[in-house]
Amino acid sequence: ASNRTFDHYLNRVIASLLCIDNPKNYRTEIIICSPIVKNQTLYRNRTELTFVNDEMNDGATSAFNKMCWGANGNYIFILTDDHIIPSNILQTIDFLESPTFKDKKYKITSLHSGQTCYINKDKNWPFLLDLPEYVTMRFPVIYNKTLWDYFNGYIFNPSFKHGMVDMYLGYFLGEEG
C-alpha cells in the first residue's frame, strides 16, 4: 500500500520475493495495492502479480484489507514496499502448520525483525498502561480460512484508519487465547 515510486521500492520487493526459497513448490501470488497502478494481472517466474488500484488512497489498513479480499492462496503474508524479504520466509507456513497451531482457532502469526514488539506502555497513551503485554502484530501471516471464518475478510479491523491496528490485533488474539 504505497504511492512511492514503483521502480525504487516495489521492484526491489518483487525481485526479492521472486528469489525466495520454495522447496515445496508453493504457488505464489503477489498483490500490490497502490494509487499509482492500474488493475491488472501479470506473471513472472510462475508467480502471479496482481495490481489493485487504491482509488481511495485511504491508508494502509484499507489497502491491506483490499489485498486480502483478492488473495487466492491458502496463506496471506502482509508486507510493505520497503521490506527486505528473507529467503526462508515460506517456512512461516511450516510454523502455522506445526503442532503449535494444530488445535488453535486462529492460525495467524506475525513477521518481525528478530526483536519482538510488544504493546507500548507509554504514559502519553494512558489507556495502554493497563493492557497485558501482548505481541504487536505488525506484519501478520494468516491462514486464508481463518481470515474469512473469524475475521469476516478483514486482516485489520476497519474501524481503525491508520495507527493501532497492529496493537489491536495482538490484543484481540491475546485475549482470545
PDB file of C-alpha atoms in Angstrom:
ATOM      1  CA  ALA A   1       0.000   0.000   0.000  1.00  0.00           C
ATOM      2  CA  SER A   2       2.051   2.893  -1.237  1.00  0.00           C
ATOM      3  CA  ASN A   3       2.211   5.780  -3.642  1.00  0.00           C
ATOM      4  CA  ARG A   4       6.021   5.754  -3.699  1.00  0.00           C
ATOM      5  CA  THR A   5       7.796   5.200  -6.987  1.00  0.00           C
ATOM      6  CA  PHE A   6       7.410   1.711  -8.377  1.00  0.00           C
ATOM      7  CA  ASP A   7      10.968   1.460  -9.680  1.00  0.00           C
ATOM      8  CA  HIS A   8      12.641   2.433  -6.433  1.00  0.00           C
ATOM      9  CA  TYR A   9      10.569   0.461  -3.924  1.00  0.00           C
ATOM     10  CA  LEU A  10       8.143  -2.095  -5.328  1.00  0.00           C
ATOM     11  CA  ASN A  11      10.510  -3.548  -7.920  1.00  0.00           C
ATOM     12  CA  ARG A  12      13.007  -4.368  -5.156  1.00  0.00           C
ATOM     13  CA  VAL A  13      10.426  -6.168  -3.046  1.00  0.00           C
ATOM     14  CA  ILE A  14       9.054  -8.053  -6.060  1.00  0.00           C
ATOM     15  CA  ALA A  15      12.580  -9.066  -7.084  1.00  0.00           C
ATOM     16  CA  SER A  16      13.330 -10.375  -3.583  1.00  0.00           C
ATOM     17  CA  LEU A  17      10.019 -12.283  -3.468  1.00  0.00           C
ATOM     18  CA  LEU A  18      10.790 -13.908  -6.800  1.00  0.00           C
ATOM     19  CA  CYS A  19      14.089 -15.174  -5.330  1.00  0.00           C
ATOM     20  CA  ILE A  20      12.747 -16.828  -2.178  1.00  0.00           C
ATOM     21  CA  ASP A  21      13.420 -20.478  -1.434  1.00  0.00           C
ATOM     22  CA  ASN A  22      10.380 -22.502  -2.439  1.00  0.00           C
ATOM     23  CA  PRO A  23      11.370 -26.161  -1.934  1.00  0.00           C
ATOM     24  CA  LYS A  24       7.721 -27.245  -1.597  1.00  0.00           C
ATOM     25  CA  ASN A  25       6.874 -25.529  -4.871  1.00  0.00           C
ATOM     26  CA  TYR A  26       4.060 -23.408  -3.428  1.00  0.00           C
ATOM     27  CA  ARG A  27       2.034 -21.431  -5.938  1.00  0.00           C
ATOM     28  CA  THR A  28       2.689 -17.807  -5.100  1.00  0.00           C
ATOM     29  CA  GLU A  29       0.911 -14.588  -5.850  1.00  0.00           C
ATOM     30  CA  ILE A  30       1.876 -11.029  -5.049  1.00  0.00           C
ATOM     31  CA  ILE A  31      -0.897  -8.476  -4.660  1.00  0.00           C
ATOM     32  CA  ILE A  32       0.141  -4.834  -4.835  1.00  0.00           C
ATOM     33  CA  CYS A  33      -2.276  -2.106  -3.831  1.00  0.00           C
ATOM     34  CA  SER A  34      -1.296   1.421  -4.778  1.00  0.00           C
ATOM     35  CA  PRO A  35      -2.879   4.567  -6.193  1.00  0.00           C
ATOM     36  CA  ILE A  36      -0.197   4.624  -8.921  1.00  0.00           C
ATOM     37  CA  VAL A  37      -1.043   1.260 -10.524  1.00  0.00           C
ATOM     38  CA  LYS A  38      -3.906   0.140 -12.730  1.00  0.00           C
ATOM     39  CA  ASN A  39      -5.871  -3.061 -12.149  1.00  0.00           C
ATOM     40  CA  GLN A  40      -4.089  -5.888 -13.982  1.00  0.00           C
ATOM     41  CA  THR A  41      -2.532  -9.312 -13.519  1.00  0.00           C
ATOM     42  CA  LEU A  42       0.908 -10.293 -14.828  1.00  0.00           C
ATOM     43  CA  TYR A  43       3.034 -13.411 -14.450  1.00  0.00           C
ATOM     44  CA  ARG A  44       6.757 -13.586 -13.694  1.00  0.00           C
ATOM     45  CA  ASN A  45       8.645 -16.807 -12.930  1.00  0.00           C
ATOM     46  CA  ARG A  46       5.433 -18.762 -12.189  1.00  0.00           C
ATOM     47  CA  THR A  47       4.307 -16.037  -9.777  1.00  0.00           C
ATOM     48  CA  GLU A  48       1.051 -14.196 -10.277  1.00  0.00           C
ATOM     49  CA  LEU A  49       1.389 -10.424  -9.811  1.00  0.00           C
ATOM     50  CA  THR A  50      -1.919  -8.674  -9.241  1.00  0.00           C
ATOM     51  CA  PHE A  51      -2.038  -4.905  -9.174  1.00  0.00           C
ATOM     52  CA  VAL A  52      -5.025  -3.331  -7.422  1.00  0.00           C
ATOM     53  CA  ASN A  53      -5.624   0.375  -7.817  1.00  0.00           C
ATOM     54  CA  ASP A  54      -6.191   2.055  -4.462  1.00  0.00           C
ATOM     55  CA  GLU A  55      -8.541   4.716  -5.771  1.00  0.00           C
ATOM     56  CA  MET A  56      -9.435   5.923  -2.255  1.00  0.00           C
ATOM     57  CA  ASN A  57      -5.802   6.107  -1.038  1.00  0.00           C
ATOM     58  CA  ASP A  58      -7.280   5.773   2.441  1.00  0.00           C
ATOM     59  CA  GLY A  59      -4.244   4.434   4.286  1.00  0.00           C
ATOM     60  CA  ALA A  60      -2.612   1.089   4.898  1.00  0.00           C
ATOM     61  CA  THR A  61      -5.483  -0.501   6.829  1.00  0.00           C
ATOM     62  CA  SER A  62      -7.963  -0.343   3.961  1.00  0.00           C
ATOM     63  CA  ALA A  63      -5.276  -1.264   1.402  1.00  0.00           C
ATOM     64  CA  PHE A  64      -4.190  -4.353   3.364  1.00  0.00           C
ATOM     65  CA  ASN A  65      -7.813  -5.448   3.693  1.00  0.00           C
ATOM     66  CA  LYS A  66      -8.413  -4.872  -0.022  1.00  0.00           C
ATOM     67  CA  MET A  67      -5.384  -7.007  -0.897  1.00  0.00           C
ATOM     68  CA  CYS A  68      -6.661  -9.831   1.338  1.00  0.00           C
ATOM     69  CA  TRP A  69     -10.011  -9.831  -0.461  1.00  0.00           C
ATOM     70  CA  GLY A  70      -8.235 -10.621  -3.722  1.00  0.00           C
ATOM     71  CA  ALA A  71      -5.950 -13.328  -2.339  1.00  0.00           C
ATOM     72  CA  ASN A  72      -6.469 -16.845  -3.677  1.00  0.00           C
ATOM     73  CA  GLY A  73      -3.734 -18.622  -1.733  1.00  0.00           C
ATOM     74  CA  ASN A  74      -4.024 -20.587   1.488  1.00  0.00           C
ATOM     75  CA  TYR A  75      -1.754 -18.185   3.383  1.00  0.00           C
ATOM     76  CA  ILE A  76      -1.527 -14.406   3.245  1.00  0.00           C
ATOM     77  CA  PHE A  77       1.651 -12.516   4.184  1.00  0.00           C
ATOM     78  CA  ILE A  78       1.226  -8.788   4.863  1.00  0.00           C
ATOM     79  CA  LEU A  79       4.299  -6.887   3.652  1.00  0.00           C
ATOM     80  CA  THR A  80       5.121  -3.315   2.731  1.00  0.00           C
ATOM     81  CA  ASP A  81       7.089  -1.861  -0.155  1.00  0.00           C
ATOM     82  CA  ASP A  82      10.247  -1.420   1.917  1.00  0.00           C
ATOM     83  CA  HIS A  83      10.539  -4.977   3.270  1.00  0.00           C
ATOM     84  CA  ILE A  84      13.702  -6.978   2.849  1.00  0.00           C
ATOM     85  CA  ILE A  85      12.383 -10.484   2.320  1.00  0.00           C
ATOM     86  CA  PRO A  86      14.382 -13.326   3.888  1.00  0.00           C
ATOM     87  CA  SER A  87      14.864 -16.234   1.516  1.00  0.00           C
ATOM     88  CA  ASN A  88      13.266 -18.639   4.029  1.00  0.00           C
ATOM     89  CA  ILE A  89      10.043 -16.646   4.530  1.00  0.00           C
ATOM     90  CA  LEU A  90       7.899 -19.588   3.397  1.00  0.00           C
ATOM     91  CA  GLN A  91       8.976 -21.522   6.498  1.00  0.00           C
ATOM     92  CA  THR A  92       6.332 -19.422   8.234  1.00  0.00           C
ATOM     93  CA  ILE A  93       3.798 -21.759   6.597  1.00  0.00           C
ATOM     94  CA  ASP A  94       5.521 -24.742   8.242  1.00  0.00           C
ATOM     95  CA  PHE A  95       5.205 -22.939  11.580  1.00  0.00           C
ATOM     96  CA  LEU A  96       1.468 -22.320  11.073  1.00  0.00           C
ATOM     97  CA  GLU A  97       1.015 -25.977  10.116  1.00  0.00           C
ATOM     98  CA  SER A  98       3.087 -27.223  13.075  1.00  0.00           C
ATOM     99  CA  PRO A  99       1.759 -28.818  16.285  1.00  0.00           C
ATOM    100  CA  THR A 100       1.905 -25.337  17.882  1.00  0.00           C
ATOM    101  CA  PHE A 101      -1.163 -24.326  15.848  1.00  0.00           C
ATOM    102  CA  LYS A 102      -2.801 -27.749  15.490  1.00  0.00           C
ATOM    103  CA  ASP A 103      -5.651 -27.037  17.918  1.00  0.00           C
ATOM    104  CA  LYS A 104      -5.662 -23.235  17.633  1.00  0.00           C
ATOM    105  CA  LYS A 105      -8.798 -21.471  16.472  1.00  0.00           C
ATOM    106  CA  TYR A 106      -6.811 -18.674  14.826  1.00  0.00           C
ATOM    107  CA  LYS A 107      -3.963 -19.683  12.524  1.00  0.00           C
ATOM    108  CA  ILE A 108      -2.129 -16.369  12.494  1.00  0.00           C
ATOM    109  CA  THR A 109       1.353 -15.200  13.394  1.00  0.00           C
ATOM    110  CA  SER A 110       3.451 -12.130  12.675  1.00  0.00           C
ATOM    111  CA  LEU A 111       6.721 -11.448  10.913  1.00  0.00           C
ATOM    112  CA  HIS A 112       9.245  -9.387  12.820  1.00  0.00           C
ATOM    113  CA  SER A 113      12.830  -8.281  12.512  1.00  0.00           C
ATOM    114  CA  GLY A 114      14.228 -10.571  15.194  1.00  0.00           C
ATOM    115  CA  GLN A 115      13.037  -8.402  18.040  1.00  0.00           C
ATOM    116  CA  THR A 116       9.515  -8.970  19.317  1.00  0.00           C
ATOM    117  CA  CYS A 117       7.472  -5.792  19.574  1.00  0.00           C
ATOM    118  CA  TYR A 118       5.032  -5.533  22.457  1.00  0.00           C
ATOM    119  CA  ILE A 119       2.215  -3.094  23.089  1.00  0.00           C
ATOM    120  CA  ASN A 120       3.974   0.038  24.266  1.00  0.00           C
ATOM    121  CA  LYS A 121       3.368   1.082  27.883  1.00  0.00           C
ATOM    122  CA  ASP A 122       3.552   4.782  27.082  1.00  0.00           C
ATOM    123  CA  LYS A 123       2.421   7.322  29.703  1.00  0.00           C
ATOM    124  CA  ASN A 124       1.202   9.542  26.842  1.00  0.00           C
ATOM    125  CA  TRP A 125      -1.328   6.830  25.992  1.00  0.00           C
ATOM    126  CA  PRO A 126      -2.849   6.093  29.425  1.00  0.00           C
ATOM    127  CA  PHE A 127      -5.347   3.525  28.110  1.00  0.00           C
ATOM    128  CA  LEU A 128      -2.398   1.303  27.109  1.00  0.00           C
ATOM    129  CA  LEU A 129      -0.923   1.201  30.628  1.00  0.00           C
ATOM    130  CA  ASP A 130      -3.388  -1.382  31.926  1.00  0.00           C
ATOM    131  CA  LEU A 131      -3.186  -3.732  28.946  1.00  0.00           C
ATOM    132  CA  PRO A 132      -1.374  -7.056  29.216  1.00  0.00           C
ATOM    133  CA  GLU A 133       1.914  -7.369  27.314  1.00  0.00           C
ATOM    134  CA  TYR A 134       0.651  -8.806  24.034  1.00  0.00           C
ATOM    135  CA  VAL A 135       2.711  -9.006  20.859  1.00  0.00           C
ATOM    136  CA  THR A 136       2.073  -6.303  18.286  1.00  0.00           C
ATOM    137  CA  MET A 137       1.029  -7.941  15.006  1.00  0.00           C
ATOM    138  CA  ARG A 138       2.863  -5.585  12.629  1.00  0.00           C
ATOM    139  CA  PHE A 139       3.049  -7.868   9.613  1.00  0.00           C
ATOM    140  CA  PRO A 140       0.615 -10.742  10.051  1.00  0.00           C
ATOM    141  CA  VAL A 141       0.695 -14.050   8.235  1.00  0.00           C
ATOM    142  CA  ILE A 142      -2.748 -15.630   8.281  1.00  0.00           C
ATOM    143  CA  TYR A 143      -4.400 -18.766   7.008  1.00  0.00           C
ATOM    144  CA  ASN A 144      -6.967 -17.566   4.451  1.00  0.00           C
ATOM    145  CA  LYS A 145      -9.691 -19.739   6.001  1.00  0.00           C
ATOM    146  CA  THR A 146      -9.071 -18.041   9.386  1.00  0.00           C
ATOM    147  CA  LEU A 147      -9.408 -14.646   7.681  1.00  0.00           C
ATOM    148  CA  TRP A 148     -12.858 -15.496   6.332  1.00  0.00           C
ATOM    149  CA  ASP A 149     -14.188 -17.760   9.101  1.00  0.00           C
ATOM    150  CA  TYR A 150     -13.317 -15.488  12.033  1.00  0.00           C
ATOM    151  CA  PHE A 151     -12.345 -12.042  10.716  1.00  0.00           C
ATOM    152  CA  ASN A 152     -15.022 -11.521   8.043  1.00  0.00           C
ATOM    153  CA  GLY A 153     -12.282 -10.944   5.466  1.00  0.00           C
ATOM    154  CA  TYR A 154     -10.590  -8.113   7.390  1.00  0.00           C
ATOM    155  CA  ILE A 155      -6.990  -8.700   8.470  1.00  0.00           C
ATOM    156  CA  PHE A 156      -7.099  -5.371  10.314  1.00  0.00           C
ATOM    157  CA  ASN A 157     -10.193  -4.007  11.991  1.00  0.00           C
ATOM    158  CA  PRO A 158     -11.633  -1.467   9.511  1.00  0.00           C
ATOM    159  CA  SER A 159     -12.710   0.801  12.389  1.00  0.00           C
ATOM    160  CA  PHE A 160      -9.088   1.944  12.567  1.00  0.00           C
ATOM    161  CA  LYS A 161      -7.817   4.170   9.798  1.00  0.00           C
ATOM    162  CA  HIS A 162      -4.058   4.328  10.338  1.00  0.00           C
ATOM    163  CA  GLY A 163      -2.473   3.591  13.692  1.00  0.00           C
ATOM    164  CA  MET A 164      -3.041   0.985  16.361  1.00  0.00           C
ATOM    165  CA  VAL A 165      -4.406  -1.773  14.087  1.00  0.00           C
ATOM    166  CA  ASP A 166      -1.361  -3.956  14.771  1.00  0.00           C
ATOM    167  CA  MET A 167      -1.689  -3.406  18.519  1.00  0.00           C
ATOM    168  CA  TYR A 168      -5.411  -4.148  18.475  1.00  0.00           C
ATOM    169  CA  LEU A 169      -4.916  -7.375  16.513  1.00  0.00           C
ATOM    170  CA  GLY A 170      -2.277  -8.572  19.019  1.00  0.00           C
ATOM    171  CA  TYR A 171      -4.504  -7.582  21.939  1.00  0.00           C
ATOM    172  CA  PHE A 172      -7.544  -9.323  20.407  1.00  0.00           C
ATOM    173  CA  LEU A 173      -5.613 -12.539  19.762  1.00  0.00           C
ATOM    174  CA  GLY A 174      -4.080 -12.450  23.255  1.00  0.00           C
ATOM    175  CA  GLU A 175      -7.483 -12.045  24.878  1.00  0.00           C
ATOM    176  CA  GLU A 176      -8.973 -14.788  22.721  1.00  0.00           C
ATOM    177  CA  GLY A 177      -6.220 -17.233  23.666  1.00  0.00           C
TER     178      GLY A 177
END
